[in-house]
mmCIF file of C-alpha atoms and ligand atoms in Angstrom:
data_model
loop_
_atom_site.group_PDB
_atom_site.id
_atom_site.type_symbol
_atom_site.label_atom_id
_atom_site.label_comp_id
_atom_site.label_asym_id
_atom_site.label_seq_id
_atom_site.Cartn_x
_atom_site.Cartn_y
_atom_site.Cartn_z
ATOM 1 C CA MET A 1 -3.162 25.663 50.388
ATOM 2 C CA VAL A 2 -0.707 24.679 47.620
ATOM 3 C CA ASP A 3 -0.351 20.840 47.022
ATOM 4 C CA ALA A 4 3.453 20.440 47.143
ATOM 5 C CA TYR A 5 5.336 18.156 45.713
ATOM 6 C CA ILE A 6 8.829 19.342 46.916
ATOM 7 C CA ASN A 7 9.155 21.367 49.838
ATOM 8 C CA VAL A 8 12.526 23.230 50.454
ATOM 9 C CA GLN A 9 12.564 24.191 54.146
ATOM 10 C CA ASN A 10 15.122 26.430 55.778
ATOM 11 C CA LEU A 11 17.723 25.114 53.364
ATOM 12 C CA SER A 12 21.697 26.443 53.811
ATOM 13 C CA PHE A 13 24.341 25.035 51.437
ATOM 14 C CA SER A 14 27.949 26.412 51.246
ATOM 15 C CA ARG A 15 30.865 25.171 49.120
ATOM 16 C CA GLY A 16 33.881 26.073 51.310
ATOM 17 C CA GLU A 17 33.734 29.760 52.075
ATOM 18 C CA HIS A 18 31.024 30.600 49.482
ATOM 19 C CA VAL A 19 27.505 30.638 50.701
ATOM 20 C CA ILE A 20 25.449 29.455 47.926
ATOM 21 C CA TYR A 21 22.090 29.168 49.820
ATOM 22 C CA LYS A 22 21.491 30.807 53.100
ATOM 23 C CA ASP A 23 17.935 29.652 54.856
ATOM 24 C CA ILE A 24 15.959 29.559 51.946
ATOM 25 C CA SER A 25 12.530 28.037 51.648
ATOM 26 C CA LEU A 26 10.441 27.397 48.508
ATOM 27 C CA THR A 27 7.634 25.150 47.401
ATOM 28 C CA ILE A 28 7.310 23.291 43.963
ATOM 29 C CA PRO A 29 3.477 22.409 43.425
ATOM 30 C CA ARG A 30 2.577 19.155 42.442
ATOM 31 C CA GLY A 31 1.603 18.775 38.571
ATOM 32 C CA LYS A 32 2.789 21.928 37.754
ATOM 33 C CA ILE A 33 5.511 23.685 35.975
ATOM 34 C CA THR A 34 8.208 25.362 38.216
ATOM 35 C CA ALA A 35 10.853 27.715 36.660
ATOM 36 C CA ILE A 36 13.587 28.316 38.627
ATOM 37 C CA MET A 37 15.610 31.329 37.426
ATOM 38 C CA GLY A 38 18.214 33.634 38.488
ATOM 39 C CA PRO A 39 21.698 35.000 37.568
ATOM 40 C CA SER A 40 24.470 32.790 36.371
ATOM 41 C CA GLY A 41 26.328 31.174 39.257
ATOM 42 C CA THR A 42 23.562 31.804 41.737
ATOM 43 C CA GLY A 43 22.920 27.856 42.619
ATOM 44 C CA LYS A 44 20.360 26.742 40.292
ATOM 45 C CA THR A 45 21.886 23.552 39.090
ATOM 46 C CA THR A 46 23.078 23.107 42.755
ATOM 47 C CA LEU A 47 19.393 23.136 43.974
ATOM 48 C CA LEU A 48 18.656 20.469 41.670
ATOM 49 C CA ARG A 49 21.233 18.408 42.573
ATOM 50 C CA LEU A 50 20.181 18.788 46.124
ATOM 51 C CA ILE A 51 16.863 17.752 45.372
ATOM 52 C CA ALA A 52 17.922 14.600 43.444
ATOM 53 C CA ALA A 53 20.114 13.931 46.781
ATOM 54 C CA GLN A 54 23.370 14.011 44.755
ATOM 55 C CA LEU A 55 24.589 16.942 47.215
ATOM 56 C CA ALA A 56 23.307 17.000 50.955
ATOM 57 C CA PRO A 57 22.426 20.365 52.659
ATOM 58 C CA ASP A 58 24.634 21.954 55.396
ATOM 59 C CA GLN A 59 21.210 22.867 57.256
ATOM 60 C CA GLY A 60 17.428 22.202 56.554
ATOM 61 C CA SER A 61 15.665 19.922 54.582
ATOM 62 C CA ILE A 62 14.067 18.862 51.232
ATOM 63 C CA LEU A 63 10.903 16.775 51.044
ATOM 64 C CA VAL A 64 10.021 15.133 47.753
ATOM 65 C CA ASP A 65 6.343 13.875 47.762
ATOM 66 C CA GLY A 66 6.532 13.997 51.698
ATOM 67 C CA GLN A 67 9.793 12.151 52.074
ATOM 68 C CA ASN A 68 12.782 13.762 53.302
ATOM 69 C CA VAL A 69 15.407 12.935 50.759
ATOM 70 C CA HIS A 70 18.484 13.173 52.775
ATOM 71 C CA ALA A 71 17.147 11.054 55.489
ATOM 72 C CA LEU A 72 16.227 8.103 53.024
ATOM 73 C CA SER A 73 18.400 4.680 53.188
ATOM 74 C CA ARG A 74 20.135 3.968 49.960
ATOM 75 C CA SER A 75 17.637 1.638 48.641
ATOM 76 C CA ASP A 76 14.567 4.036 49.093
ATOM 77 C CA LEU A 77 16.605 7.017 47.587
ATOM 78 C CA TYR A 78 17.224 4.736 44.606
ATOM 79 C CA LYS A 79 13.415 3.859 44.301
ATOM 80 C CA LEU A 80 12.771 7.639 44.621
ATOM 81 C CA ARG A 81 15.369 8.424 41.893
ATOM 82 C CA GLU A 82 13.503 5.918 39.651
ATOM 83 C CA LYS A 83 10.545 8.470 39.670
ATOM 84 C CA MET A 84 12.670 11.290 38.770
ATOM 85 C CA GLY A 85 13.572 11.928 35.270
ATOM 86 C CA MET A 86 16.502 14.244 34.610
ATOM 87 C CA LEU A 87 17.345 16.290 31.678
ATOM 88 C CA PHE A 88 20.648 17.604 32.864
ATOM 89 C CA GLN A 89 22.810 19.919 30.661
ATOM 90 C CA SER A 90 25.603 17.052 30.743
ATOM 91 C CA GLY A 91 23.213 14.496 29.758
ATOM 92 C CA ALA A 92 24.117 13.949 26.232
ATOM 93 C CA LEU A 93 23.235 10.966 24.316
ATOM 94 C CA PHE A 94 25.373 7.745 24.093
ATOM 95 C CA SER A 95 26.996 8.305 21.060
ATOM 96 C CA ASP A 96 27.501 4.576 20.090
ATOM 97 C CA MET A 97 23.724 3.814 20.521
ATOM 98 C CA THR A 98 20.977 4.415 18.194
ATOM 99 C CA VAL A 99 18.196 7.020 19.178
ATOM 100 C CA GLU A 100 16.164 3.808 20.287
ATOM 101 C CA GLU A 101 18.884 2.407 22.211
ATOM 102 C CA ASN A 102 19.192 5.745 23.832
ATOM 103 C CA VAL A 103 15.647 5.767 24.736
ATOM 104 C CA ALA A 104 15.607 1.982 25.796
ATOM 105 C CA PHE A 105 18.310 2.490 28.177
ATOM 106 C CA PRO A 106 16.820 3.578 31.365
ATOM 107 C CA MET A 107 14.160 0.657 30.889
ATOM 108 C CA GLU A 108 16.904 -1.880 30.305
ATOM 109 C CA GLU A 109 18.762 -0.594 33.351
ATOM 110 C CA HIS A 110 15.921 -0.224 35.770
ATOM 111 C CA THR A 111 13.103 -2.540 34.694
ATOM 112 C CA LYS A 112 12.353 -6.309 33.815
ATOM 113 C CA LEU A 113 10.230 -5.516 30.797
ATOM 114 C CA ASP A 114 10.643 -7.759 27.675
ATOM 115 C CA ARG A 115 12.441 -6.705 24.512
ATOM 116 C CA ASP A 116 8.887 -6.375 23.006
ATOM 117 C CA GLU A 117 7.205 -4.297 25.665
ATOM 118 C CA ILE A 118 10.473 -2.018 25.719
ATOM 119 C CA HIS A 119 10.256 -1.701 21.854
ATOM 120 C CA ARG A 120 6.522 -0.778 22.191
ATOM 121 C CA ILE A 121 7.336 2.048 24.932
ATOM 122 C CA VAL A 122 10.348 3.396 23.090
ATOM 123 C CA SER A 123 8.025 3.975 20.177
ATOM 124 C CA GLU A 124 5.503 5.699 22.076
ATOM 125 C CA LYS A 125 8.007 7.939 23.591
ATOM 126 C CA LEU A 126 9.634 8.831 20.289
ATOM 127 C CA HIS A 127 6.240 9.517 18.723
ATOM 128 C CA SER A 128 5.385 11.841 21.762
ATOM 129 C CA VAL A 129 8.327 13.985 20.886
ATOM 130 C CA GLY A 130 7.745 13.619 17.035
ATOM 131 C CA LEU A 131 10.940 11.493 16.428
ATOM 132 C CA ARG A 132 9.416 7.813 15.710
ATOM 133 C CA GLY A 133 10.747 7.809 12.108
ATOM 134 C CA ALA A 134 14.502 8.530 13.822
ATOM 135 C CA ALA A 135 14.596 5.445 15.800
ATOM 136 C CA GLN A 136 17.525 3.841 13.874
ATOM 137 C CA LEU A 137 19.515 6.854 13.650
ATOM 138 C CA MET A 138 22.924 7.540 15.404
ATOM 139 C CA PRO A 139 23.191 10.889 17.519
ATOM 140 C CA SER A 140 25.621 12.171 15.309
ATOM 141 C CA GLU A 141 22.984 12.257 12.479
ATOM 142 C CA LEU A 142 20.643 14.379 14.383
ATOM 143 C CA SER A 143 20.569 18.218 14.702
ATOM 144 C CA GLY A 144 20.875 19.850 18.195
ATOM 145 C CA GLY A 145 17.131 20.312 18.542
ATOM 146 C CA MET A 146 16.478 16.821 17.619
ATOM 147 C CA ALA A 147 18.808 15.579 20.221
ATOM 148 C CA ARG A 148 17.514 17.418 22.913
ATOM 149 C CA ARG A 149 13.943 15.797 21.877
ATOM 150 C CA VAL A 150 15.258 12.323 21.959
ATOM 151 C CA ALA A 151 16.988 13.221 25.489
ATOM 152 C CA LEU A 152 13.619 14.298 26.500
ATOM 153 C CA ALA A 153 11.820 11.150 25.509
ATOM 154 C CA ARG A 154 14.710 9.115 27.480
ATOM 155 C CA ALA A 155 14.168 11.365 30.543
ATOM 156 C CA VAL A 156 10.110 10.299 30.680
ATOM 157 C CA ALA A 157 11.018 6.577 29.540
ATOM 158 C CA LEU A 158 10.375 5.310 33.027
ATOM 159 C CA ASP A 159 7.253 7.578 33.457
ATOM 160 C CA PRO A 160 8.635 9.644 35.949
ATOM 161 C CA ASP A 161 6.320 11.756 38.569
ATOM 162 C CA LEU A 162 9.147 14.400 38.594
ATOM 163 C CA VAL A 163 11.191 15.620 35.755
ATOM 164 C CA MET A 164 14.049 18.235 36.235
ATOM 165 C CA TYR A 165 15.112 20.033 33.219
ATOM 166 C CA ASP A 166 18.598 21.978 33.532
ATOM 167 C CA GLU A 167 18.727 24.602 30.626
ATOM 168 C CA PRO A 168 16.890 22.846 27.909
ATOM 169 C CA PHE A 169 16.744 25.830 25.468
ATOM 170 C CA THR A 170 20.816 26.430 25.536
ATOM 171 C CA GLY A 171 21.970 26.775 22.096
ATOM 172 C CA GLN A 172 18.889 25.941 20.395
ATOM 173 C CA ASP A 173 17.145 28.379 17.761
ATOM 174 C CA PRO A 174 13.870 30.030 18.451
ATOM 175 C CA ILE A 175 11.968 27.257 16.387
ATOM 176 C CA SER A 176 13.433 24.577 18.590
ATOM 177 C CA LYS A 177 12.873 26.458 21.517
ATOM 178 C CA GLY A 178 9.098 26.761 20.825
ATOM 179 C CA VAL A 179 9.255 22.938 20.128
ATOM 180 C CA LEU A 180 10.600 22.508 23.448
ATOM 181 C CA VAL A 181 8.622 24.495 25.314
ATOM 182 C CA LYS A 182 5.197 22.787 23.883
ATOM 183 C CA LEU A 183 6.671 19.340 24.347
ATOM 184 C CA ILE A 184 7.527 20.000 27.954
ATOM 185 C CA ARG A 185 4.242 21.427 28.449
ATOM 186 C CA GLN A 186 2.416 18.473 26.663
ATOM 187 C CA LEU A 187 4.558 15.836 28.552
ATOM 188 C CA ASN A 188 3.758 17.505 32.046
ATOM 189 C CA ASP A 189 0.094 17.930 31.572
ATOM 190 C CA ALA A 190 -0.355 14.277 29.508
ATOM 191 C CA ALA A 191 1.146 12.416 32.175
ATOM 192 C CA LYS A 192 0.628 14.704 35.184
ATOM 193 C CA ILE A 193 4.113 15.323 36.015
ATOM 194 C CA THR A 194 5.407 17.803 38.109
ATOM 195 C CA SER A 195 8.187 19.702 36.124
ATOM 196 C CA VAL A 196 10.987 21.856 37.239
ATOM 197 C CA LEU A 197 12.995 23.765 34.890
ATOM 198 C CA VAL A 198 15.881 25.820 35.429
ATOM 199 C CA SER A 199 16.958 28.516 32.678
ATOM 200 C CA HIS A 200 18.333 31.641 32.202
ATOM 201 C CA ASP A 201 15.805 32.113 29.354
ATOM 202 C CA VAL A 202 13.341 34.612 30.957
ATOM 203 C CA GLU A 203 10.916 34.842 27.995
ATOM 204 C CA GLU A 204 10.816 31.093 27.523
ATOM 205 C CA SER A 205 10.601 30.258 31.294
ATOM 206 C CA LEU A 206 7.627 32.822 31.879
ATOM 207 C CA SER A 207 5.694 31.545 28.875
ATOM 208 C CA ILE A 208 5.730 27.902 30.162
ATOM 209 C CA ALA A 209 5.772 28.325 33.954
ATOM 210 C CA ASP A 210 2.616 27.882 36.198
ATOM 211 C CA HIS A 211 5.126 29.032 39.143
ATOM 212 C CA VAL A 212 8.216 30.720 39.327
ATOM 213 C CA CYS A 213 11.294 30.923 41.751
ATOM 214 C CA ILE A 214 13.736 33.865 41.257
ATOM 215 C CA LEU A 215 16.803 33.110 43.188
ATOM 216 C CA ALA A 216 19.777 35.526 43.806
ATOM 217 C CA GLY A 217 22.394 36.263 46.144
ATOM 218 C CA GLY A 218 21.893 33.041 48.294
ATOM 219 C CA ARG A 219 18.034 34.040 48.641
ATOM 220 C CA VAL A 220 14.585 33.646 47.003
ATOM 221 C CA ILE A 221 14.041 37.053 45.993
ATOM 222 C CA ALA A 222 10.663 36.155 44.418
ATOM 223 C CA GLU A 223 8.271 33.363 44.281
ATOM 224 C CA GLY A 224 4.705 33.315 42.675
ATOM 225 C CA SER A 225 2.813 32.713 39.460
ATOM 226 C CA ALA A 226 4.542 33.597 36.320
ATOM 227 C CA GLU A 227 1.684 36.863 36.087
ATOM 228 C CA ALA A 228 2.703 37.898 39.445
ATOM 229 C CA ILE A 229 6.318 37.839 38.706
ATOM 230 C CA ARG A 230 5.823 39.949 35.540
ATOM 231 C CA ALA A 231 3.886 42.420 37.260
ATOM 232 C CA SER A 232 6.267 42.518 40.118
ATOM 233 C CA GLU A 233 7.501 46.060 41.311
ATOM 234 C CA ASP A 234 10.335 44.468 43.130
ATOM 235 C CA PRO A 235 13.578 46.250 41.884
ATOM 236 C CA GLN A 236 15.579 43.137 42.165
ATOM 237 C CA VAL A 237 12.852 41.252 39.971
ATOM 238 C CA LYS A 238 12.641 43.916 37.469
ATOM 239 C CA GLN A 239 16.468 44.028 37.181
ATOM 240 C CA PHE A 240 16.751 40.451 36.548
ATOM 241 C CA LEU A 241 13.755 40.211 34.058
ATOM 242 C CA ASN A 242 14.804 43.148 32.061
ATOM 243 C CA GLY A 243 18.443 41.902 32.052
ATOM 244 C CA GLU A 244 19.909 44.912 33.464
ATOM 245 C CA PRO A 245 23.630 44.467 34.468
ATOM 246 C CA ASP A 246 23.454 47.046 37.203
ATOM 247 C CA GLY A 247 20.925 47.166 40.122
ATOM 248 C CA PRO A 248 20.379 45.452 43.477
ATOM 249 C CA VAL A 249 21.673 42.111 42.462
ATOM 250 C CA PRO A 250 25.616 42.441 42.139
ATOM 251 C CA PHE A 251 26.993 41.208 38.724
ATOM 252 C CA HIS A 252 30.677 40.643 40.351
ATOM 253 C CA TYR A 253 31.183 37.162 41.855
ATOM 254 C CA PRO A 254 32.169 38.091 45.273
ATOM 255 C CA GLU A 255 35.782 38.202 46.163
ATOM 256 C CA ALA A 256 36.994 36.518 49.135
ATOM 257 C CA GLU A 257 38.347 39.047 52.114
ATOM 258 C CA SER A 258 41.776 37.470 52.127
ATOM 259 C CA SER A 259 42.448 38.449 48.240
ATOM 260 C CA ASP A 260 41.012 42.097 48.927
ATOM 261 C CA LYS A 261 43.556 42.395 51.646
ATOM 262 C CA ALA A 262 46.153 41.075 49.471
ATOM 263 C CA ALA A 263 45.588 43.629 46.749
ATOM 264 C CA LEU A 264 45.903 46.541 49.391
HETATM 265 N N1 ATP B 301 31.833 21.217 41.989
HETATM 266 C C1 ATP B 301 31.856 22.247 42.634
HETATM 267 N N2 ATP B 301 32.788 22.835 43.400
HETATM 268 C C2 ATP B 301 32.966 24.183 44.036
HETATM 269 N N3 ATP B 301 31.981 25.034 43.651
HETATM 270 C C3 ATP B 301 31.220 24.569 42.755
HETATM 271 C C4 ATP B 301 30.932 23.339 42.481
HETATM 272 N N4 ATP B 301 29.965 23.611 41.326
HETATM 273 C C5 ATP B 301 29.617 24.699 41.493
HETATM 274 N N5 ATP B 301 30.107 25.568 42.173
HETATM 275 C C6 ATP B 301 29.898 27.001 42.644
HETATM 276 O O1 ATP B 301 28.641 26.965 43.062
HETATM 277 C C7 ATP B 301 27.872 28.052 42.686
HETATM 278 C C8 ATP B 301 26.588 27.847 41.928
HETATM 279 O O2 ATP B 301 26.622 26.869 40.757
HETATM 280 P P1 ATP B 301 25.567 26.425 39.976
HETATM 281 O O3 ATP B 301 26.237 25.565 38.805
HETATM 282 O O4 ATP B 301 24.566 25.882 40.896
HETATM 283 O O5 ATP B 301 24.728 27.898 39.649
HETATM 284 P P2 ATP B 301 23.757 28.148 38.485
HETATM 285 O O6 ATP B 301 23.056 29.154 38.897
HETATM 286 O O7 ATP B 301 23.261 26.641 38.013
HETATM 287 O O8 ATP B 301 24.575 28.652 37.136
HETATM 288 P P3 ATP B 301 24.579 28.882 35.605
HETATM 289 O O9 ATP B 301 23.156 29.571 35.356
HETATM 290 O O10 ATP B 301 25.602 29.687 35.180
HETATM 291 O O11 ATP B 301 24.573 27.258 35.026
HETATM 292 C C9 ATP B 301 28.943 28.789 41.500
HETATM 293 O O12 ATP B 301 29.429 29.997 42.224
HETATM 294 C C10 ATP B 301 29.941 27.485 41.118
HETATM 295 O O13 ATP B 301 31.185 28.219 41.259
#
C-alpha cells in the first residue's frame, strides 16, 4: 500500500462551461517527489490551487495528510497552509528587500522567533541552496537561476511537510535546471518533504520524479513510477512524452458549441 500524503478522490472542477477535471483520482506519496505533467492549459496549476484550497472542487475531495482540505475551518486551513511551501510561477521575490529579508519574511509573518534565531535559520536555508554569500544582495543583482534558488530557500523557510513547485525550470538554462533538479531532490530527501512538481519539461521531470501523473483532457491518462511511464506503450502517453502535436491528445483548445454554430 502506498503511504499517501495527498489523496485526490473523484474530483470534478469546471470554470463556467469549461470542464477542467472530470472525476479524477490520484495519489501523491509521502516523502517522494511527484511530477504532474500534461499539455499546456490542462489544469496543472489549477490542481495545485485546489490542493492548497485556494479553489474549491465542484465534486469530490482532496485529503492532505488525512484532512479534507475543503472541509477545514479557516484557522485549521491556515495551520495546514503553514506546512505547505509553494514556489509558484508568480512567486517572485520582493524587489525592495534583500535576499536575507526575503527568506526571513515567512518566519516574521508566521512565527514568534527572535531576530537571532531567524538570522540563523536564514543562513542555514541560504547555505542549503549555495547562496549564503548572497544574503545582502538585492533581487535585481541576482541571475534568474539565483533568484529561483532564493525563492526555493524561502519556500522551505518554515520547514514545510509539502512543497509545491509550479514550473520551476521555466526560463532556466540547462545548467541552472540541473542545479534546481539537484536542490529539489536534496531538500526533499534531507527534510523528508513531500514534493509536487508541475512542469512541461518532460526530461527534467522524469529525471527527478519518483512518481508521475500525466493529465490530459480532464483525466489522468497515466500514473506510476517514472520508469513505468517511460516504458508505457499507451499512445497518449507516448504522444505527450515525445512532444508530438498530433495524436490522441487534441492540440486545440475546445471551442464552445455556440461559437461553432455561429461560424456556420
Ligand atoms: N482565473 C481563471 N478563470 C477562468 N479560467 C481559468 C482561470 N485560470 C485558468 N483558467 C483556465 O483553466 C484551464 C487550466 O489552467 P491551468 O493554468 O491550471 O493549466 P496548466 O495545465 O497549469 O497550464 P500551463 O501548463 O499552460 O501553465 C485553462 O484552460 C485556463 O484557460
